[in-house]
Amino acid sequence: ETGVTQSPTHLIKTRGQQVTLRCSSQSGHNTVSWYQQALGQGPQFIFQYYREEENGRGNFPPRFSGLQFPNYSSELNVNALELDDSALYLCASSLWTSGTGELFFGEGSRLTVL
Amino acid sequence: EDKVVQSPLSLVVHEGDTVTLNCSYEVTNFRSLLWYKQEKKAPTFLFMLTSSGIEKKSGRLSSILDKKELFSILNITATQTGDSAVYLCAVHAGGGADGLTFGKGTHLIIQP
């Protein structure tokens, strides 16, 4: 177990709605990143937060946004949900200074958009 | 665009067999290659490789990186049913703020 916790574990939304997913980092980690994993695919990088600022982003539109709080916990917000947003959303924490890319993942939030 | 390709995408073997999973990559400014095991939801870390030719080993699992030919392999010997999982290969490239680029994974099924 990594110590990274995510909530909720499952949720169902309809097209056009908005969703907020939450993540608590592993103790001692100051960097959090979010990944989207569609069924049968590998995780895809959404963005990364360090010192409460987004400092890296993958190929996702602006309706995917996030926050990192002073205690290093984080939120992922998705507006105007589309059917293709149905996926497992994984939060991962790491230590910025490690420079290795090694991530510690939470169990994920499974989002279904109807 | 960074790319990671894993093969095979799925594999069914019998308990006790040895398997080799493959990962090739094309990225700019390579930093490290990582292997993860995903059983249900959270991928769990197996290995991180940064140097060519140095084998990393953990029990029945081992992995090696070839930075000249741009690939890595993950070997599992004497497979057990508990090894059944999706094995993900990922590359950390670019700057420190760039995320990992994952392959699609190899779905490994070990039959008793």
PDB file of C-alpha atoms in Angstrom:
ATOM      1  CA  GLU A   1       0.000   0.000   0.000  1.00  0.00           C
ATOM      2  CA  THR A   2       1.390   3.399  -1.044  1.00  0.00           C
ATOM      3  CA  GLY A   3      -0.353   5.756   1.379  1.00  0.00           C
ATOM      4  CA  VAL A   4      -1.982   7.651  -1.497  1.00  0.00           C
ATOM      5  CA  THR A   5      -5.744   7.811  -0.973  1.00  0.00           C
ATOM      6  CA  GLN A   6      -8.374   8.851  -3.484  1.00  0.00           C
ATOM      7  CA  SER A   7     -12.085   9.600  -3.247  1.00  0.00           C
ATOM      8  CA  PRO A   8     -14.648   8.734  -4.348  1.00  0.00           C
ATOM      9  CA  THR A   9     -13.814   5.212  -5.564  1.00  0.00           C
ATOM     10  CA  HIS A  10     -16.709   5.096  -8.031  1.00  0.00           C
ATOM     11  CA  LEU A  11     -19.095   7.675  -9.413  1.00  0.00           C
ATOM     12  CA  ILE A  12     -21.601   8.073 -12.217  1.00  0.00           C
ATOM     13  CA  LYS A  13     -22.306  11.357 -13.959  1.00  0.00           C
ATOM     14  CA  THR A  14     -24.211  12.442 -17.040  1.00  0.00           C
ATOM     15  CA  ARG A  15     -22.889  14.323 -20.060  1.00  0.00           C
ATOM     16  CA  GLY A  16     -22.390  18.023 -19.441  1.00  0.00           C
ATOM     17  CA  GLN A  17     -22.031  17.703 -15.673  1.00  0.00           C
ATOM     18  CA  GLN A  18     -18.952  18.607 -13.667  1.00  0.00           C
ATOM     19  CA  VAL A  19     -16.939  16.327 -11.355  1.00  0.00           C
ATOM     20  CA  THR A  20     -14.318  16.802  -8.627  1.00  0.00           C
ATOM     21  CA  LEU A  21     -11.972  13.999  -7.616  1.00  0.00           C
ATOM     22  CA  ARG A  22      -9.760  14.158  -4.542  1.00  0.00           C
ATOM     23  CA  CYS A  23      -6.347  12.793  -3.588  1.00  0.00           C
ATOM     24  CA  SER A  24      -4.196  12.747  -0.460  1.00  0.00           C
ATOM     25  CA  SER A  25      -0.486  12.337  -1.117  1.00  0.00           C
ATOM     26  CA  GLN A  26       1.866   9.943   0.593  1.00  0.00           C
ATOM     27  CA  SER A  27       3.458  11.516   3.643  1.00  0.00           C
ATOM     28  CA  GLY A  28       6.632  13.429   2.740  1.00  0.00           C
ATOM     29  CA  HIS A  29       5.763  13.773  -0.948  1.00  0.00           C
ATOM     30  CA  ASN A  30       5.412  17.282  -2.381  1.00  0.00           C
ATOM     31  CA  THR A  31       4.423  16.560  -5.980  1.00  0.00           C
ATOM     32  CA  VAL A  32       1.160  15.143  -7.245  1.00  0.00           C
ATOM     33  CA  SER A  33       0.205  14.097 -10.751  1.00  0.00           C
ATOM     34  CA  TRP A  34      -3.011  12.837 -12.308  1.00  0.00           C
ATOM     35  CA  TYR A  35      -3.465  10.187 -14.979  1.00  0.00           C
ATOM     36  CA  GLN A  36      -6.464   9.001 -16.999  1.00  0.00           C
ATOM     37  CA  GLN A  37      -6.661   5.290 -17.800  1.00  0.00           C
ATOM     38  CA  ALA A  38      -9.305   4.222 -20.302  1.00  0.00           C
ATOM     39  CA  LEU A  39     -10.287   0.561 -20.452  1.00  0.00           C
ATOM     40  CA  GLY A  40      -7.544  -1.551 -22.043  1.00  0.00           C
ATOM     41  CA  GLN A  41      -5.113   1.366 -22.247  1.00  0.00           C
ATOM     42  CA  GLY A  42      -2.118   2.541 -20.282  1.00  0.00           C
ATOM     43  CA  PRO A  43      -2.441   5.606 -18.043  1.00  0.00           C
ATOM     44  CA  GLN A  44      -2.180   8.974 -19.804  1.00  0.00           C
ATOM     45  CA  PHE A  45      -0.602  11.982 -18.097  1.00  0.00           C
ATOM     46  CA  ILE A  46      -3.053  14.807 -17.416  1.00  0.00           C
ATOM     47  CA  PHE A  47      -0.996  17.239 -15.328  1.00  0.00           C
ATOM     48  CA  GLN A  48       1.368  17.631 -12.397  1.00  0.00           C
ATOM     49  CA  TYR A  49       1.357  20.027  -9.421  1.00  0.00           C
ATOM     50  CA  TYR A  50       4.305  21.180  -7.354  1.00  0.00           C
ATOM     51  CA  ARG A  51       4.194  23.962  -4.764  1.00  0.00           C
ATOM     52  CA  GLU A  52       0.503  24.488  -5.539  1.00  0.00           C
ATOM     53  CA  GLU A  53       1.237  25.351  -9.186  1.00  0.00           C
ATOM     54  CA  GLU A  54       0.642  23.311 -12.311  1.00  0.00           C
ATOM     55  CA  ASN A  55       4.121  22.749 -13.724  1.00  0.00           C
ATOM     56  CA  GLY A  56       3.507  20.100 -16.367  1.00  0.00           C
ATOM     57  CA  ARG A  57       0.567  19.143 -18.565  1.00  0.00           C
ATOM     58  CA  GLY A  58      -0.239  16.403 -21.042  1.00  0.00           C
ATOM     59  CA  ASN A  59      -2.487  16.595 -24.066  1.00  0.00           C
ATOM     60  CA  PHE A  60      -5.758  17.355 -22.249  1.00  0.00           C
ATOM     61  CA  PRO A  61      -8.138  20.292 -22.856  1.00  0.00           C
ATOM     62  CA  PRO A  62      -8.582  23.182 -20.381  1.00  0.00           C
ATOM     63  CA  ARG A  63     -11.830  21.700 -19.032  1.00  0.00           C
ATOM     64  CA  PHE A  64      -9.494  19.420 -17.062  1.00  0.00           C
ATOM     65  CA  SER A  65      -8.161  21.541 -14.201  1.00  0.00           C
ATOM     66  CA  GLY A  66      -6.687  20.954 -10.792  1.00  0.00           C
ATOM     67  CA  LEU A  67      -5.563  22.302  -7.473  1.00  0.00           C
ATOM     68  CA  GLN A  68      -2.877  21.409  -4.976  1.00  0.00           C
ATOM     69  CA  PHE A  69      -3.284  22.516  -1.367  1.00  0.00           C
ATOM     70  CA  PRO A  70      -0.611  23.485   1.202  1.00  0.00           C
ATOM     71  CA  ASN A  71      -0.810  19.991   2.731  1.00  0.00           C
ATOM     72  CA  TYR A  72      -0.002  18.594  -0.768  1.00  0.00           C
ATOM     73  CA  SER A  73      -3.452  17.066  -1.233  1.00  0.00           C
ATOM     74  CA  SER A  74      -4.992  17.669  -4.635  1.00  0.00           C
ATOM     75  CA  GLU A  75      -8.203  17.896  -6.652  1.00  0.00           C
ATOM     76  CA  LEU A  76      -8.937  17.108 -10.272  1.00  0.00           C
ATOM     77  CA  ASN A  77     -11.909  18.955 -11.776  1.00  0.00           C
ATOM     78  CA  VAL A  78     -13.498  18.059 -15.085  1.00  0.00           C
ATOM     79  CA  ASN A  79     -16.143  20.362 -16.589  1.00  0.00           C
ATOM     80  CA  ALA A  80     -18.646  19.663 -19.347  1.00  0.00           C
ATOM     81  CA  LEU A  81     -18.229  15.899 -19.078  1.00  0.00           C
ATOM     82  CA  GLU A  82     -18.176  13.866 -22.281  1.00  0.00           C
ATOM     83  CA  LEU A  83     -18.796  10.146 -22.745  1.00  0.00           C
ATOM     84  CA  ASP A  84     -15.092   9.620 -23.540  1.00  0.00           C
ATOM     85  CA  ASP A  85     -14.185  10.933 -20.085  1.00  0.00           C
ATOM     86  CA  SER A  86     -15.323   7.576 -18.675  1.00  0.00           C
ATOM     87  CA  ALA A  87     -12.123   6.113 -17.234  1.00  0.00           C
ATOM     88  CA  LEU A  88     -10.125   5.286 -14.126  1.00  0.00           C
ATOM     89  CA  TYR A  89      -8.487   8.450 -12.791  1.00  0.00           C
ATOM     90  CA  LEU A  90      -5.253   7.763 -10.966  1.00  0.00           C
ATOM     91  CA  CYS A  91      -3.486  10.126  -8.616  1.00  0.00           C
ATOM     92  CA  ALA A  92       0.227   9.636  -7.995  1.00  0.00           C
ATOM     93  CA  SER A  93       2.541  11.317  -5.528  1.00  0.00           C
ATOM     94  CA  SER A  94       6.287  11.716  -5.633  1.00  0.00           C
ATOM     95  CA  LEU A  95       9.175  13.713  -4.259  1.00  0.00           C
ATOM     96  CA  TRP A  96      10.198  16.514  -6.616  1.00  0.00           C
ATOM     97  CA  THR A  97      13.889  16.255  -5.777  1.00  0.00           C
ATOM     98  CA  SER A  98      14.095  12.538  -6.551  1.00  0.00           C
ATOM     99  CA  GLY A  99      14.222  13.306 -10.288  1.00  0.00           C
ATOM    100  CA  THR A 100      13.652   9.650 -11.097  1.00  0.00           C
ATOM    101  CA  GLY A 101      10.063   9.689 -12.242  1.00  0.00           C
ATOM    102  CA  GLU A 102       9.119   6.998  -9.695  1.00  0.00           C
ATOM    103  CA  LEU A 103       5.467   7.483  -8.783  1.00  0.00           C
ATOM    104  CA  PHE A 104       3.305   6.036  -6.017  1.00  0.00           C
ATOM    105  CA  PHE A 105      -0.269   5.536  -7.192  1.00  0.00           C
ATOM    106  CA  GLY A 106      -3.587   5.566  -5.372  1.00  0.00           C
ATOM    107  CA  GLU A 107      -6.363   3.051  -6.051  1.00  0.00           C
ATOM    108  CA  GLY A 108      -8.083   5.426  -8.434  1.00  0.00           C
ATOM    109  CA  SER A 109     -11.557   6.869  -8.968  1.00  0.00           C
ATOM    110  CA  ARG A 110     -13.643   5.124 -11.601  1.00  0.00           C
ATOM    111  CA  LEU A 111     -15.807   7.644 -13.434  1.00  0.00           C
ATOM    112  CA  THR A 112     -18.681   6.579 -15.664  1.00  0.00           C
ATOM    113  CA  VAL A 113     -20.303   9.226 -17.857  1.00  0.00           C
ATOM    114  CA  LEU A 114     -23.753   8.363 -19.226  1.00  0.00           C
TER     115      LEU A 114
ATOM    116  CA  GLU B   1       5.642  12.738 -29.737  1.00  0.00           C
ATOM    117  CA  ASP B   2       6.990  10.278 -27.162  1.00  0.00           C
ATOM    118  CA  LYS B   3       5.946   6.678 -27.771  1.00  0.00           C
ATOM    119  CA  VAL B   4       6.127   3.456 -25.730  1.00  0.00           C
ATOM    120  CA  VAL B   5       5.143   0.132 -27.321  1.00  0.00           C
ATOM    121  CA  GLN B   6       4.715  -3.085 -25.373  1.00  0.00           C
ATOM    122  CA  SER B   7       4.474  -6.610 -26.698  1.00  0.00           C
ATOM    123  CA  PRO B   8       2.752  -8.934 -26.538  1.00  0.00           C
ATOM    124  CA  LEU B   9      -0.474  -7.205 -25.511  1.00  0.00           C
ATOM    125  CA  SER B  10      -1.697 -10.405 -23.901  1.00  0.00           C
ATOM    126  CA  LEU B  11      -0.110 -13.696 -22.937  1.00  0.00           C
ATOM    127  CA  VAL B  12      -1.446 -16.903 -21.398  1.00  0.00           C
ATOM    128  CA  VAL B  13       1.037 -19.386 -19.909  1.00  0.00           C
ATOM    129  CA  HIS B  14       1.022 -22.231 -17.405  1.00  0.00           C
ATOM    130  CA  GLU B  15       2.289 -22.012 -13.863  1.00  0.00           C
ATOM    131  CA  GLY B  16       6.029 -22.642 -13.740  1.00  0.00           C
ATOM    132  CA  ASP B  17       6.727 -21.216 -17.208  1.00  0.00           C
ATOM    133  CA  THR B  18       9.157 -18.349 -17.802  1.00  0.00           C
ATOM    134  CA  VAL B  19       7.869 -15.254 -19.602  1.00  0.00           C
ATOM    135  CA  THR B  20       9.577 -12.305 -21.264  1.00  0.00           C
ATOM    136  CA  LEU B  21       7.708  -9.030 -21.723  1.00  0.00           C
ATOM    137  CA  ASN B  22       8.988  -6.438 -24.161  1.00  0.00           C
ATOM    138  CA  CYS B  23       8.980  -2.647 -24.159  1.00  0.00           C
ATOM    139  CA  SER B  24      10.382  -0.388 -26.874  1.00  0.00           C
ATOM    140  CA  TYR B  25      10.382   3.388 -26.795  1.00  0.00           C
ATOM    141  CA  GLU B  26      10.980   6.516 -28.843  1.00  0.00           C
ATOM    142  CA  VAL B  27      11.323   9.588 -26.645  1.00  0.00           C
ATOM    143  CA  THR B  28      13.193  12.868 -26.489  1.00  0.00           C
ATOM    144  CA  ASN B  29      15.617  13.361 -23.598  1.00  0.00           C
ATOM    145  CA  PHE B  30      15.320   9.944 -21.922  1.00  0.00           C
ATOM    146  CA  ARG B  31      15.642   9.962 -18.132  1.00  0.00           C
ATOM    147  CA  SER B  32      14.442   6.568 -16.900  1.00  0.00           C
ATOM    148  CA  LEU B  33      12.295   3.539 -17.747  1.00  0.00           C
ATOM    149  CA  LEU B  34       9.934   2.102 -15.163  1.00  0.00           C
ATOM    150  CA  TRP B  35       7.952  -1.137 -14.861  1.00  0.00           C
ATOM    151  CA  TYR B  36       4.698  -1.323 -12.912  1.00  0.00           C
ATOM    152  CA  LYS B  37       2.353  -4.209 -12.070  1.00  0.00           C
ATOM    153  CA  GLN B  38      -1.374  -3.458 -12.118  1.00  0.00           C
ATOM    154  CA  GLU B  39      -3.600  -6.118 -10.591  1.00  0.00           C
ATOM    155  CA  LYS B  40      -6.865  -4.304 -10.007  1.00  0.00           C
ATOM    156  CA  LYS B  41      -6.475  -0.560  -9.811  1.00  0.00           C
ATOM    157  CA  ALA B  42      -3.274   0.976  -8.404  1.00  0.00           C
ATOM    158  CA  PRO B  43      -0.138   0.271 -10.446  1.00  0.00           C
ATOM    159  CA  THR B  44       2.611  -0.860  -8.076  1.00  0.00           C
ATOM    160  CA  PHE B  45       6.261  -0.093  -8.757  1.00  0.00           C
ATOM    161  CA  LEU B  46       8.581  -2.926  -9.811  1.00  0.00           C
ATOM    162  CA  PHE B  47      11.780  -1.494 -11.285  1.00  0.00           C
ATOM    163  CA  MET B  48      13.385   1.712 -12.448  1.00  0.00           C
ATOM    164  CA  LEU B  49      16.202   1.516 -15.007  1.00  0.00           C
ATOM    165  CA  THR B  50      18.481   4.322 -16.075  1.00  0.00           C
ATOM    166  CA  SER B  51      21.657   2.607 -17.290  1.00  0.00           C
ATOM    167  CA  SER B  52      22.120   0.139 -20.113  1.00  0.00           C
ATOM    168  CA  GLY B  53      23.143  -3.433 -19.439  1.00  0.00           C
ATOM    169  CA  ILE B  54      22.656  -3.435 -15.670  1.00  0.00           C
ATOM    170  CA  GLU B  55      20.122  -6.065 -14.634  1.00  0.00           C
ATOM    171  CA  LYS B  56      17.720  -5.223 -11.846  1.00  0.00           C
ATOM    172  CA  LYS B  57      16.454  -8.234  -9.917  1.00  0.00           C
ATOM    173  CA  SER B  58      13.775  -8.831  -7.318  1.00  0.00           C
ATOM    174  CA  GLY B  59      13.007 -12.443  -6.512  1.00  0.00           C
ATOM    175  CA  ARG B  60      11.751 -14.158  -9.667  1.00  0.00           C
ATOM    176  CA  LEU B  61      11.497 -10.868 -11.575  1.00  0.00           C
ATOM    177  CA  SER B  62      14.327  -9.197 -13.440  1.00  0.00           C
ATOM    178  CA  SER B  63      14.659  -6.406 -15.974  1.00  0.00           C
ATOM    179  CA  ILE B  64      17.306  -4.911 -18.201  1.00  0.00           C
ATOM    180  CA  LEU B  65      17.560  -1.816 -20.380  1.00  0.00           C
ATOM    181  CA  ASP B  66      19.268  -1.333 -23.753  1.00  0.00           C
ATOM    182  CA  LYS B  67      19.580   2.413 -24.401  1.00  0.00           C
ATOM    183  CA  LYS B  68      21.250   1.892 -27.779  1.00  0.00           C
ATOM    184  CA  GLU B  69      18.419  -0.222 -29.185  1.00  0.00           C
ATOM    185  CA  LEU B  70      15.783   1.637 -27.114  1.00  0.00           C
ATOM    186  CA  PHE B  71      14.107  -1.296 -25.404  1.00  0.00           C
ATOM    187  CA  SER B  72      13.709  -3.094 -22.122  1.00  0.00           C
ATOM    188  CA  ILE B  73      12.589  -6.574 -21.136  1.00  0.00           C
ATOM    189  CA  LEU B  74      10.931  -7.849 -17.995  1.00  0.00           C
ATOM    190  CA  ASN B  75      11.512 -11.520 -17.187  1.00  0.00           C
ATOM    191  CA  ILE B  76       9.460 -13.576 -14.777  1.00  0.00           C
ATOM    192  CA  THR B  77      10.727 -17.073 -13.979  1.00  0.00           C
ATOM    193  CA  ALA B  78       8.795 -19.945 -12.362  1.00  0.00           C
ATOM    194  CA  THR B  79       5.523 -18.045 -12.808  1.00  0.00           C
ATOM    195  CA  GLN B  80       2.758 -18.338 -10.209  1.00  0.00           C
ATOM    196  CA  THR B  81      -0.963 -17.568 -10.467  1.00  0.00           C
ATOM    197  CA  GLY B  82      -0.329 -14.476  -8.345  1.00  0.00           C
ATOM    198  CA  ASP B  83       1.769 -13.065 -11.189  1.00  0.00           C
ATOM    199  CA  SER B  84      -1.410 -12.655 -13.249  1.00  0.00           C
ATOM    200  CA  ALA B  85      -1.739  -8.906 -13.868  1.00  0.00           C
ATOM    201  CA  VAL B  86      -1.226  -6.148 -16.408  1.00  0.00           C
ATOM    202  CA  TYR B  87       2.444  -5.169 -16.627  1.00  0.00           C
ATOM    203  CA  LEU B  88       2.969  -1.548 -17.610  1.00  0.00           C
ATOM    204  CA  CYS B  89       6.134  -0.054 -19.033  1.00  0.00           C
ATOM    205  CA  ALA B  90       6.613   3.705 -18.723  1.00  0.00           C
ATOM    206  CA  VAL B  91       9.311   6.160 -19.722  1.00  0.00           C
ATOM    207  CA  HIS B  92      10.229   9.373 -17.944  1.00  0.00           C
ATOM    208  CA  ALA B  93      11.553  11.806 -20.517  1.00  0.00           C
ATOM    209  CA  GLY B  94      11.879  15.520 -21.123  1.00  0.00           C
ATOM    210  CA  GLY B  95      12.029  17.916 -18.209  1.00  0.00           C
ATOM    211  CA  GLY B  96      11.385  17.192 -14.556  1.00  0.00           C
ATOM    212  CA  ALA B  97       7.774  18.324 -14.821  1.00  0.00           C
ATOM    213  CA  ASP B  98       6.914  15.974 -17.658  1.00  0.00           C
ATOM    214  CA  GLY B  99       4.804  12.999 -16.725  1.00  0.00           C
ATOM    215  CA  LEU B 100       5.427   9.369 -17.515  1.00  0.00           C
ATOM    216  CA  THR B 101       4.525   8.025 -20.952  1.00  0.00           C
ATOM    217  CA  PHE B 102       2.999   4.570 -20.569  1.00  0.00           C
ATOM    218  CA  GLY B 103       2.575   1.715 -23.004  1.00  0.00           C
ATOM    219  CA  LYS B 104      -0.747  -0.112 -23.289  1.00  0.00           C
ATOM    220  CA  GLY B 105       0.470  -2.885 -21.028  1.00  0.00           C
ATOM    221  CA  THR B 106       0.845  -6.647 -21.333  1.00  0.00           C
ATOM    222  CA  HIS B 107      -2.053  -8.618 -19.849  1.00  0.00           C
ATOM    223  CA  LEU B 108      -0.447 -11.750 -18.391  1.00  0.00           C
ATOM    224  CA  ILE B 109      -2.594 -14.704 -17.336  1.00  0.00           C
ATOM    225  CA  ILE B 110      -1.009 -17.620 -15.483  1.00  0.00           C
ATOM    226  CA  GLN B 111      -3.073 -20.805 -15.634  1.00  0.00           C
ATOM    227  CA  PRO B 112      -2.717 -23.393 -12.838  1.00  0.00           C
TER     228      PRO B 112
END
